[in-house]
Each structure stands twice: as structure tokens, then as C-alpha cells.
Amino acid sequence: MNLVLLSDHYQPVQARGLFWNWTSVAEVAIQPCPGGTSGFARWQCGEDGMWLLPTPDLSECRAHWVARLEARLRGGEAAIAVTADLAAVTETRGLYGGDLLITTQLLQGLAHRLRQDLVSVTSVEQKETLVTELLQHVQKAASHLLAEVQEPAWSDLRPAQRAAAGTSLVLGIEENAFLVADTVATERNLVKVTENILSSVRVMESREAEDQHFPSRSSLHLAEEAHLELPAEAIRQHGVNGAVRLVFFLYDKMERVLPSSTNGVKFLNSRVVSAGVSKGRGIILNSPIRLVLRHQRVEGVSRPSCVRWEAVARVWSETGCRVKGTNITHATCLCSQF
């Protein structure tokens, strides 16, 4: 961690649109957020005259357009329209930390909102169209939040705040995928590809279910990065009314979103993959999920751990996952929970 040394009474520091300039050392420096946003940026200084952290806390900085989107959704506007605008704007505009806290929460609430909207829709085809369109917009928006251009925004947040926003992002896109799975009435495999997220929503008869592979064998370039195999036995045990509904995700660039380790020893060294079954979170499987994950970095690393994200505690946990084998390029994990 780099700290900025204050020289006597004056130290100007540039920080993403903010120019800090004051003539005395204070415990906390407060400055209005940049133009087009609301809130205050804070930079805390220690008694030794050095910044406690190398960057200001911009988690309160929120763009006006984000607040307007939130107000539109709360005002009763259709979830599809709000989400389409969210996907479009996040592709072209850089965000601040506070924007991430709001937008990820919006993603999480959209599925619940559309479930309410679907009560008045009688056509099965129209319901399927609405939920599929919503997932497309949500996945685009989530993928944009993971893009390189938004890296400074994630850096605005402290580790606990990043964990909260990252959890909302993951849960939000999963809830929307489950909404699709619960709405589709026939056997399907709906695949959606965006820059940083690959998803698959699968509906199938539980009695005829076979081993499921994600990504599919046709996606060989992605299978080199990560490959998940869900045994048929584990699928069949979770059928509801003769059908089983599964969602899969492959995420890129999650290392800046879900903090790895507070002590700096462990770090995220692979893509992030998830698998879920509708109507059942945290279920213990009779036959474990098998994952093969490629190491992102191979030099100077050792002792890999297979971990899963605990959404409640917002930490990586080795509970329920173990390393089956590892070599220079890949590690094989066995996990007993979705």
C-alpha cells in the first residue's frame, strides 16, 4: 500500500476528477463529489501526517442518472424499460463507487419486481419473452460493470463494500436467471454470451437428465479456462414435478470485485463459475460437482485452494470444496454444494 506523505502544510493530490487542496492537516478531509454526482468524498489522514489509505473514499459519490433510474423503478415504471436503459448507460459511462452500490442493488431487485408484473400477464409466450428480455439486459449491465473501464469505480470501494456490491451483482443476475428457468414451460437451453459473463439456463425432464457440462463442449476456448461437470445423479435428485431447472454462469474479471484475502497471502487465480438449481440454495449433493479451473498466474504460486463464495458472510470459504488434483496449468475441484 502506498501512502502519500504530507509536507508541512500543503499537499495537492489528484484523484479522478477531484483536486484536493487545503492548507492544514485534518483528521478527515471532505470534498463535494465531482460534477454530475451527489454526495461527499472523504480522505482520512492519520496523526502521523500520512493518508490512512492511498485513495479517497468515493463510496458516497452517486451519478444523477443512477438516482433517476432508481426513482423510475420505485415510481412504478416497467422493469424492462429501466433495465434496458441501465444496460445502455453502463456501457458508455464511467461510474463511481456509490454508483456500483446502487446499480448492483437494482439488479438484485429487478427479478422480484418483474415477478410482480407477471401476475397480470396471461400469455405464457409473453411471460417467456419478458423474462428472457430482462435477463439479457441484466446480464449486459452486469458485464459492463465488470469491464476494464469500471475498474476505478471498484477501486473507490473498500473491501467490505466491494464484497457487498459484488454479492448483489452475483445474486442479482442469478435471481433473474432463476426467474427465466421458473417461467419457461418446455425443455430449453438458453445461452447468453456477453463480454465478461457467459450464462446457460437449462430446463429438462429430471428422469431423462444426463451429465451436464458447462460451458458446452462446443465452447472449447472457454472450456480451457473453466469446465464444470454436474453428474446426472445430482440433477435427478432435484427434480420438481418431473422437471429440473438449472442455471450456470462463467464470470471474468471478478478478482477486482470479490476480495480474495485480507492478509494478502491468497488471491483469486481463476475464472469464477457457478451452478444452481431452482428452488434450492445450499443443497448438499450426493454426487459432487467437478470443476477444472485454469490458473490465471503460474509463476510464484503454490498450494491452490478450491473455494466458494459465501453470500451471507461475503467471504471465500473452503467448506464444501476440495482440491482433487493440480498441475502447472489447471486445478481440479470437487464441490458438494450448488
mmCIF file of C-alpha atoms in Angstrom:
data_model
loop_
_atom_site.group_PDB
_atom_site.id
_atom_site.type_symbol
_atom_site.label_atom_id
_atom_site.label_comp_id
_atom_site.label_asym_id
_atom_site.label_seq_id
_atom_site.Cartn_x
_atom_site.Cartn_y
_atom_site.Cartn_z
ATOM 1 C CA MET A 1 0.000 0.000 0.000
ATOM 2 C CA ASN A 2 1.388 3.376 -0.998
ATOM 3 C CA LEU A 3 0.852 6.274 1.367
ATOM 4 C CA VAL A 4 1.166 9.961 0.491
ATOM 5 C CA LEU A 5 3.473 11.907 2.794
ATOM 6 C CA LEU A 6 2.185 15.387 3.658
ATOM 7 C CA SER A 7 4.884 18.003 3.533
ATOM 8 C CA ASP A 8 4.348 20.577 6.245
ATOM 9 C CA HIS A 9 1.016 22.269 5.491
ATOM 10 C CA TYR A 10 0.288 21.786 1.785
ATOM 11 C CA GLN A 11 -0.117 18.706 -0.357
ATOM 12 C CA PRO A 12 -2.263 18.701 -3.534
ATOM 13 C CA VAL A 13 -3.375 15.277 -4.719
ATOM 14 C CA GLN A 14 -5.229 14.393 -7.949
ATOM 15 C CA ALA A 15 -7.927 11.698 -7.690
ATOM 16 C CA ARG A 16 -10.261 11.002 -10.653
ATOM 17 C CA GLY A 17 -11.833 14.367 -11.180
ATOM 18 C CA LEU A 18 -11.177 15.710 -7.695
ATOM 19 C CA PHE A 19 -8.395 18.166 -6.871
ATOM 20 C CA TRP A 20 -7.657 18.167 -3.179
ATOM 21 C CA ASN A 21 -6.162 21.386 -1.886
ATOM 22 C CA TRP A 22 -6.108 22.529 1.720
ATOM 23 C CA THR A 23 -3.579 24.169 3.977
ATOM 24 C CA SER A 24 -3.721 22.157 7.170
ATOM 25 C CA VAL A 25 -3.698 18.527 8.120
ATOM 26 C CA ALA A 26 -7.110 17.374 9.401
ATOM 27 C CA GLU A 27 -8.327 14.027 10.634
ATOM 28 C CA VAL A 28 -10.814 13.779 7.735
ATOM 29 C CA ALA A 29 -10.840 15.824 4.547
ATOM 30 C CA ILE A 30 -14.268 16.253 2.978
ATOM 31 C CA GLN A 31 -14.881 17.489 -0.552
ATOM 32 C CA PRO A 32 -18.004 17.516 -2.752
ATOM 33 C CA CYS A 33 -18.082 14.701 -5.299
ATOM 34 C CA PRO A 34 -17.267 15.559 -8.947
ATOM 35 C CA GLY A 35 -19.729 17.364 -11.218
ATOM 36 C CA GLY A 36 -22.740 15.340 -12.244
ATOM 37 C CA THR A 37 -22.752 13.435 -8.966
ATOM 38 C CA SER A 38 -24.050 13.965 -5.448
ATOM 39 C CA GLY A 39 -22.520 13.200 -2.075
ATOM 40 C CA PHE A 40 -19.156 13.817 -0.443
ATOM 41 C CA ALA A 41 -15.732 12.296 -0.951
ATOM 42 C CA ARG A 42 -13.682 11.662 2.166
ATOM 43 C CA TRP A 43 -9.983 11.183 2.699
ATOM 44 C CA GLN A 44 -8.787 10.300 6.161
ATOM 45 C CA CYS A 45 -5.420 11.372 7.493
ATOM 46 C CA GLY A 46 -3.557 9.817 10.386
ATOM 47 C CA GLU A 47 -1.865 11.540 13.296
ATOM 48 C CA ASP A 48 1.493 10.928 11.635
ATOM 49 C CA GLY A 49 0.524 13.239 8.753
ATOM 50 C CA MET A 50 0.078 10.416 6.240
ATOM 51 C CA TRP A 51 -3.052 9.250 4.439
ATOM 52 C CA LEU A 52 -4.523 6.131 6.024
ATOM 53 C CA LEU A 53 -5.364 4.902 2.508
ATOM 54 C CA PRO A 54 -3.829 5.923 -0.850
ATOM 55 C CA THR A 55 -7.179 6.922 -2.379
ATOM 56 C CA PRO A 56 -10.212 8.864 -1.134
ATOM 57 C CA ASP A 57 -13.442 7.141 -0.135
ATOM 58 C CA LEU A 58 -15.819 7.806 -3.059
ATOM 59 C CA SER A 59 -18.465 5.315 -1.965
ATOM 60 C CA GLU A 60 -20.923 8.173 -1.382
ATOM 61 C CA CYS A 61 -20.473 9.606 -4.891
ATOM 62 C CA ARG A 62 -23.549 8.830 -6.986
ATOM 63 C CA ALA A 63 -24.292 9.995 -10.522
ATOM 64 C CA HIS A 64 -27.557 11.847 -11.045
ATOM 65 C CA TRP A 65 -28.605 9.455 -13.822
ATOM 66 C CA VAL A 66 -28.288 6.474 -11.471
ATOM 67 C CA ALA A 67 -30.553 8.178 -8.938
ATOM 68 C CA ARG A 68 -33.068 8.891 -11.710
ATOM 69 C CA LEU A 69 -33.118 5.217 -12.758
ATOM 70 C CA GLU A 70 -33.704 4.175 -9.164
ATOM 71 C CA ALA A 71 -36.547 6.700 -8.852
ATOM 72 C CA ARG A 72 -38.152 5.456 -12.080
ATOM 73 C CA LEU A 73 -38.202 1.883 -10.812
ATOM 74 C CA ARG A 74 -39.601 2.910 -7.440
ATOM 75 C CA GLY A 75 -42.180 5.055 -9.221
ATOM 76 C CA GLY A 76 -43.674 2.027 -10.899
ATOM 77 C CA GLU A 77 -42.089 2.162 -14.359
ATOM 78 C CA ALA A 78 -41.764 -1.179 -16.155
ATOM 79 C CA ALA A 79 -38.685 -3.159 -15.096
ATOM 80 C CA ILE A 80 -37.801 -3.921 -18.729
ATOM 81 C CA ALA A 81 -37.547 -0.237 -19.687
ATOM 82 C CA VAL A 82 -35.414 0.678 -16.665
ATOM 83 C CA THR A 83 -33.086 -2.285 -17.173
ATOM 84 C CA ALA A 84 -32.638 -1.559 -20.881
ATOM 85 C CA ASP A 85 -31.539 1.990 -20.056
ATOM 86 C CA LEU A 86 -29.243 0.699 -17.302
ATOM 87 C CA ALA A 87 -27.555 -1.679 -19.743
ATOM 88 C CA ALA A 88 -27.124 1.084 -22.325
ATOM 89 C CA VAL A 89 -25.742 3.723 -19.963
ATOM 90 C CA THR A 90 -23.298 1.452 -18.124
ATOM 91 C CA GLU A 91 -21.716 0.595 -21.479
ATOM 92 C CA THR A 92 -20.697 4.181 -22.190
ATOM 93 C CA ARG A 93 -20.275 5.949 -18.857
ATOM 94 C CA GLY A 94 -17.713 5.502 -16.140
ATOM 95 C CA LEU A 95 -19.095 5.059 -12.646
ATOM 96 C CA TYR A 96 -18.085 5.918 -9.107
ATOM 97 C CA GLY A 97 -18.149 3.619 -6.120
ATOM 98 C CA GLY A 98 -21.519 4.833 -4.917
ATOM 99 C CA ASP A 99 -22.991 4.116 -8.351
ATOM 100 C CA LEU A 100 -21.897 0.482 -8.061
ATOM 101 C CA LEU A 101 -23.605 0.097 -4.703
ATOM 102 C CA ILE A 102 -26.899 1.325 -6.208
ATOM 103 C CA THR A 103 -26.767 -0.392 -9.600
ATOM 104 C CA THR A 104 -25.919 -3.808 -8.157
ATOM 105 C CA GLN A 105 -28.816 -3.497 -5.718
ATOM 106 C CA LEU A 106 -31.062 -2.570 -8.643
ATOM 107 C CA LEU A 107 -30.021 -5.742 -10.461
ATOM 108 C CA GLN A 108 -30.940 -7.772 -7.412
ATOM 109 C CA GLY A 109 -34.396 -6.209 -7.108
ATOM 110 C CA LEU A 110 -35.425 -6.430 -10.750
ATOM 111 C CA ALA A 111 -36.386 -10.119 -10.704
ATOM 112 C CA HIS A 112 -38.683 -9.567 -7.733
ATOM 113 C CA ARG A 113 -40.253 -6.583 -9.489
ATOM 114 C CA LEU A 114 -40.889 -8.497 -12.718
ATOM 115 C CA ARG A 115 -42.375 -11.436 -10.794
ATOM 116 C CA GLN A 116 -44.975 -8.980 -9.546
ATOM 117 C CA ASP A 117 -45.539 -7.586 -13.052
ATOM 118 C CA LEU A 118 -46.071 -11.095 -14.469
ATOM 119 C CA VAL A 119 -49.132 -11.669 -12.277
ATOM 120 C CA SER A 120 -51.225 -9.631 -14.724
ATOM 121 C CA VAL A 121 -49.770 -11.352 -17.838
ATOM 122 C CA THR A 122 -51.881 -14.299 -19.016
ATOM 123 C CA SER A 123 -49.978 -15.357 -22.139
ATOM 124 C CA VAL A 124 -47.256 -17.964 -21.500
ATOM 125 C CA GLU A 125 -45.358 -16.802 -24.589
ATOM 126 C CA GLN A 126 -45.440 -13.197 -23.446
ATOM 127 C CA LYS A 127 -44.178 -14.187 -19.985
ATOM 128 C CA GLU A 128 -41.267 -16.086 -21.514
ATOM 129 C CA THR A 129 -40.459 -13.130 -23.773
ATOM 130 C CA LEU A 130 -40.452 -10.685 -20.851
ATOM 131 C CA VAL A 131 -38.250 -12.745 -18.524
ATOM 132 C CA THR A 132 -35.801 -13.596 -21.316
ATOM 133 C CA GLU A 133 -35.510 -9.958 -22.340
ATOM 134 C CA LEU A 134 -34.974 -8.894 -18.744
ATOM 135 C CA LEU A 135 -32.154 -11.418 -18.274
ATOM 136 C CA GLN A 136 -30.481 -10.183 -21.463
ATOM 137 C CA HIS A 137 -30.491 -6.593 -20.196
ATOM 138 C CA VAL A 138 -29.393 -7.600 -16.685
ATOM 139 C CA GLN A 139 -26.506 -9.695 -17.984
ATOM 140 C CA LYS A 140 -25.377 -6.878 -20.285
ATOM 141 C CA ALA A 141 -25.440 -4.391 -17.417
ATOM 142 C CA ALA A 142 -23.588 -6.786 -15.084
ATOM 143 C CA SER A 143 -20.997 -7.484 -17.780
ATOM 144 C CA HIS A 144 -20.481 -3.742 -18.275
ATOM 145 C CA LEU A 145 -19.896 -3.358 -14.525
ATOM 146 C CA LEU A 146 -17.063 -5.893 -14.812
ATOM 147 C CA ALA A 147 -15.437 -4.121 -17.789
ATOM 148 C CA GLU A 148 -11.979 -2.557 -17.606
ATOM 149 C CA VAL A 149 -13.453 0.952 -17.799
ATOM 150 C CA GLN A 150 -15.187 0.413 -14.449
ATOM 151 C CA GLU A 151 -12.088 -0.751 -12.585
ATOM 152 C CA PRO A 152 -11.566 2.699 -10.979
ATOM 153 C CA ALA A 153 -15.127 2.555 -9.634
ATOM 154 C CA TRP A 154 -14.464 -0.762 -7.881
ATOM 155 C CA SER A 155 -11.258 0.754 -6.504
ATOM 156 C CA ASP A 156 -13.377 3.515 -4.956
ATOM 157 C CA LEU A 157 -14.865 0.947 -2.578
ATOM 158 C CA ARG A 158 -13.254 -0.563 0.474
ATOM 159 C CA PRO A 159 -13.033 -4.400 0.556
ATOM 160 C CA ALA A 160 -16.217 -4.820 2.612
ATOM 161 C CA GLN A 161 -18.121 -2.511 0.262
ATOM 162 C CA ARG A 162 -16.783 -4.331 -2.812
ATOM 163 C CA ALA A 163 -17.854 -7.633 -1.285
ATOM 164 C CA ALA A 164 -21.352 -6.265 -0.716
ATOM 165 C CA ALA A 165 -21.667 -4.861 -4.239
ATOM 166 C CA GLY A 166 -20.144 -7.981 -5.794
ATOM 167 C CA THR A 167 -22.551 -10.199 -3.878
ATOM 168 C CA SER A 168 -25.506 -8.116 -5.057
ATOM 169 C CA LEU A 169 -24.243 -8.391 -8.637
ATOM 170 C CA VAL A 170 -23.938 -12.185 -8.486
ATOM 171 C CA LEU A 171 -27.227 -12.702 -6.666
ATOM 172 C CA GLY A 172 -28.981 -10.249 -8.955
ATOM 173 C CA ILE A 173 -28.055 -11.985 -12.183
ATOM 174 C CA GLU A 174 -28.756 -15.412 -10.655
ATOM 175 C CA GLU A 175 -32.214 -14.355 -9.449
ATOM 176 C CA ASN A 176 -33.067 -13.157 -12.949
ATOM 177 C CA ALA A 177 -31.823 -16.440 -14.428
ATOM 178 C CA PHE A 178 -33.943 -18.402 -11.942
ATOM 179 C CA LEU A 179 -36.941 -16.298 -12.971
ATOM 180 C CA VAL A 180 -36.382 -17.407 -16.563
ATOM 181 C CA ALA A 181 -35.977 -21.043 -15.507
ATOM 182 C CA ASP A 182 -39.175 -20.946 -13.436
ATOM 183 C CA THR A 183 -41.171 -19.314 -16.263
ATOM 184 C CA VAL A 184 -40.109 -21.436 -19.243
ATOM 185 C CA ALA A 185 -42.572 -24.285 -19.680
ATOM 186 C CA THR A 186 -40.708 -26.522 -22.151
ATOM 187 C CA GLU A 187 -37.267 -28.100 -22.368
ATOM 188 C CA ARG A 188 -34.705 -25.432 -23.233
ATOM 189 C CA ASN A 189 -31.083 -24.467 -23.115
ATOM 190 C CA LEU A 190 -30.913 -20.670 -23.268
ATOM 191 C CA VAL A 191 -27.342 -19.455 -23.726
ATOM 192 C CA LYS A 192 -26.328 -15.800 -23.445
ATOM 193 C CA VAL A 193 -22.813 -14.532 -24.174
ATOM 194 C CA THR A 194 -21.573 -11.080 -23.144
ATOM 195 C CA GLU A 195 -18.051 -9.733 -22.845
ATOM 196 C CA ASN A 196 -17.477 -10.804 -19.239
ATOM 197 C CA ILE A 197 -20.295 -13.261 -18.493
ATOM 198 C CA LEU A 198 -21.455 -16.492 -20.126
ATOM 199 C CA SER A 199 -24.766 -17.922 -18.918
ATOM 200 C CA SER A 200 -26.857 -21.002 -19.576
ATOM 201 C CA VAL A 201 -30.412 -21.596 -18.343
ATOM 202 C CA ARG A 202 -31.472 -25.226 -18.788
ATOM 203 C CA VAL A 203 -34.874 -26.815 -18.304
ATOM 204 C CA MET A 204 -35.135 -30.592 -18.756
ATOM 205 C CA GLU A 205 -37.028 -33.667 -17.671
ATOM 206 C CA SER A 206 -35.469 -34.952 -14.479
ATOM 207 C CA ARG A 207 -35.882 -38.664 -15.317
ATOM 208 C CA GLU A 208 -34.041 -38.265 -18.643
ATOM 209 C CA ALA A 209 -31.332 -35.943 -17.320
ATOM 210 C CA GLU A 210 -27.757 -36.745 -18.258
ATOM 211 C CA ASP A 211 -24.461 -35.344 -17.017
ATOM 212 C CA GLN A 212 -24.390 -31.610 -17.667
ATOM 213 C CA HIS A 213 -21.274 -29.817 -18.907
ATOM 214 C CA PHE A 214 -20.686 -26.077 -18.715
ATOM 215 C CA PRO A 215 -19.509 -24.452 -20.857
ATOM 216 C CA SER A 216 -20.755 -26.870 -23.501
ATOM 217 C CA ARG A 217 -18.199 -28.960 -25.353
ATOM 218 C CA SER A 218 -18.674 -26.718 -28.401
ATOM 219 C CA SER A 219 -17.140 -23.794 -26.461
ATOM 220 C CA LEU A 220 -13.647 -25.254 -26.450
ATOM 221 C CA HIS A 221 -11.881 -21.911 -25.969
ATOM 222 C CA LEU A 222 -13.885 -21.281 -22.784
ATOM 223 C CA ALA A 223 -13.584 -24.869 -21.609
ATOM 224 C CA GLU A 224 -9.826 -24.301 -21.405
ATOM 225 C CA GLU A 225 -10.459 -21.568 -18.837
ATOM 226 C CA ALA A 226 -13.009 -23.435 -16.768
ATOM 227 C CA HIS A 227 -15.119 -26.544 -17.107
ATOM 228 C CA LEU A 228 -17.890 -27.738 -14.796
ATOM 229 C CA GLU A 229 -19.426 -31.210 -14.817
ATOM 230 C CA LEU A 230 -22.648 -31.864 -12.927
ATOM 231 C CA PRO A 231 -23.415 -35.604 -12.619
ATOM 232 C CA ALA A 232 -26.831 -36.902 -13.659
ATOM 233 C CA GLU A 233 -27.438 -38.355 -10.189
ATOM 234 C CA ALA A 234 -27.151 -34.917 -8.610
ATOM 235 C CA ILE A 235 -29.549 -33.484 -11.197
ATOM 236 C CA ARG A 236 -32.238 -36.151 -10.862
ATOM 237 C CA GLN A 237 -32.440 -35.817 -7.101
ATOM 238 C CA HIS A 238 -33.667 -32.230 -7.500
ATOM 239 C CA GLY A 239 -36.494 -32.653 -9.980
ATOM 240 C CA VAL A 240 -39.755 -30.839 -9.183
ATOM 241 C CA ASN A 241 -42.933 -32.092 -10.858
ATOM 242 C CA GLY A 242 -40.822 -34.126 -13.269
ATOM 243 C CA ALA A 243 -38.583 -31.228 -14.351
ATOM 244 C CA VAL A 244 -35.255 -29.837 -13.205
ATOM 245 C CA ARG A 245 -34.209 -26.235 -13.803
ATOM 246 C CA LEU A 246 -30.504 -25.318 -13.759
ATOM 247 C CA VAL A 247 -28.555 -22.094 -14.202
ATOM 248 C CA PHE A 248 -24.838 -21.800 -14.935
ATOM 249 C CA PHE A 249 -22.520 -18.778 -15.083
ATOM 250 C CA LEU A 250 -18.916 -18.189 -16.054
ATOM 251 C CA TYR A 251 -17.550 -14.819 -14.908
ATOM 252 C CA ASP A 252 -14.440 -12.948 -15.978
ATOM 253 C CA LYS A 253 -12.633 -10.153 -14.101
ATOM 254 C CA MET A 254 -14.160 -10.996 -10.731
ATOM 255 C CA GLU A 255 -10.822 -10.624 -8.944
ATOM 256 C CA ARG A 256 -11.444 -6.885 -8.571
ATOM 257 C CA VAL A 257 -14.996 -7.430 -7.349
ATOM 258 C CA LEU A 258 -14.943 -10.233 -4.777
ATOM 259 C CA PRO A 259 -11.979 -9.601 -2.439
ATOM 260 C CA SER A 260 -9.675 -12.573 -2.086
ATOM 261 C CA SER A 261 -7.796 -12.401 1.185
ATOM 262 C CA THR A 262 -7.280 -9.665 3.744
ATOM 263 C CA ASN A 263 -3.794 -10.921 4.613
ATOM 264 C CA GLY A 264 -2.532 -10.788 1.041
ATOM 265 C CA VAL A 265 -1.438 -14.447 1.014
ATOM 266 C CA LYS A 266 -4.295 -15.867 -1.057
ATOM 267 C CA PHE A 267 -5.598 -14.317 -4.258
ATOM 268 C CA LEU A 268 -8.173 -15.256 -6.860
ATOM 269 C CA ASN A 269 -6.319 -17.184 -9.558
ATOM 270 C CA SER A 270 -9.045 -18.496 -11.892
ATOM 271 C CA ARG A 271 -12.306 -17.624 -13.564
ATOM 272 C CA VAL A 272 -15.383 -17.821 -11.345
ATOM 273 C CA VAL A 273 -18.006 -20.456 -12.191
ATOM 274 C CA SER A 274 -21.401 -21.022 -10.615
ATOM 275 C CA ALA A 275 -24.135 -23.636 -10.852
ATOM 276 C CA GLY A 276 -27.549 -23.515 -9.251
ATOM 277 C CA VAL A 277 -30.824 -25.404 -9.168
ATOM 278 C CA SER A 278 -34.130 -23.599 -8.943
ATOM 279 C CA LYS A 279 -35.949 -23.944 -5.616
ATOM 280 C CA GLY A 280 -32.835 -24.991 -3.771
ATOM 281 C CA ARG A 281 -29.848 -22.996 -2.481
ATOM 282 C CA GLY A 282 -27.043 -24.539 -0.483
ATOM 283 C CA ILE A 283 -28.209 -28.119 -1.090
ATOM 284 C CA ILE A 284 -25.733 -30.882 -0.239
ATOM 285 C CA LEU A 285 -25.208 -33.159 -3.252
ATOM 286 C CA ASN A 286 -24.883 -36.932 -3.178
ATOM 287 C CA SER A 287 -22.506 -36.744 -6.161
ATOM 288 C CA PRO A 288 -20.143 -33.749 -6.160
ATOM 289 C CA ILE A 289 -19.725 -31.177 -8.886
ATOM 290 C CA ARG A 290 -16.393 -31.474 -10.685
ATOM 291 C CA LEU A 291 -14.623 -28.316 -11.835
ATOM 292 C CA VAL A 292 -11.414 -27.878 -13.774
ATOM 293 C CA LEU A 293 -10.056 -24.330 -13.480
ATOM 294 C CA ARG A 294 -7.086 -22.870 -15.324
ATOM 295 C CA HIS A 295 -4.563 -20.902 -13.296
ATOM 296 C CA GLN A 296 -4.506 -17.257 -14.366
ATOM 297 C CA ARG A 297 -0.983 -16.919 -13.000
ATOM 298 C CA VAL A 298 1.509 -19.780 -12.837
ATOM 299 C CA GLU A 299 4.755 -18.161 -11.675
ATOM 300 C CA GLY A 300 5.455 -17.949 -7.955
ATOM 301 C CA VAL A 301 2.234 -19.590 -6.790
ATOM 302 C CA SER A 302 1.595 -22.776 -4.831
ATOM 303 C CA ARG A 303 -0.925 -24.658 -2.682
ATOM 304 C CA PRO A 304 -4.172 -23.837 -4.525
ATOM 305 C CA SER A 305 -7.455 -23.920 -2.630
ATOM 306 C CA CYS A 306 -10.882 -24.642 -4.084
ATOM 307 C CA VAL A 307 -13.326 -22.158 -2.591
ATOM 308 C CA ARG A 308 -16.889 -20.962 -2.938
ATOM 309 C CA TRP A 309 -18.358 -17.538 -2.228
ATOM 310 C CA GLU A 310 -20.418 -17.314 0.973
ATOM 311 C CA ALA A 311 -23.076 -14.743 0.114
ATOM 312 C CA VAL A 312 -24.101 -14.115 3.721
ATOM 313 C CA ALA A 313 -20.639 -13.806 5.256
ATOM 314 C CA ARG A 314 -19.268 -12.312 1.993
ATOM 315 C CA VAL A 315 -16.049 -14.297 2.120
ATOM 316 C CA TRP A 316 -14.470 -17.149 0.201
ATOM 317 C CA SER A 317 -14.807 -20.455 2.052
ATOM 318 C CA GLU A 318 -13.213 -23.870 1.563
ATOM 319 C CA THR A 319 -16.213 -25.545 3.204
ATOM 320 C CA GLY A 320 -17.816 -27.976 0.791
ATOM 321 C CA CYS A 321 -14.994 -27.823 -1.785
ATOM 322 C CA ARG A 322 -11.642 -29.578 -2.006
ATOM 323 C CA VAL A 323 -8.725 -29.929 -4.396
ATOM 324 C CA LYS A 324 -8.740 -33.274 -6.183
ATOM 325 C CA GLY A 325 -5.597 -32.633 -8.186
ATOM 326 C CA THR A 326 -3.422 -29.883 -9.618
ATOM 327 C CA ASN A 327 -0.668 -29.348 -12.164
ATOM 328 C CA ILE A 328 1.159 -26.367 -13.629
ATOM 329 C CA THR A 329 -1.814 -25.064 -15.632
ATOM 330 C CA HIS A 330 -5.013 -26.371 -14.017
ATOM 331 C CA ALA A 331 -6.586 -27.478 -10.745
ATOM 332 C CA THR A 332 -9.458 -29.925 -10.354
ATOM 333 C CA CYS A 333 -12.027 -29.246 -7.635
ATOM 334 C CA LEU A 334 -14.844 -31.302 -6.153
ATOM 335 C CA CYS A 335 -17.700 -29.356 -4.564
ATOM 336 C CA SER A 336 -20.622 -30.871 -2.687
ATOM 337 C CA GLN A 337 -22.951 -27.855 -2.901
ATOM 338 C CA PHE A 338 -24.567 -25.808 -5.649
#
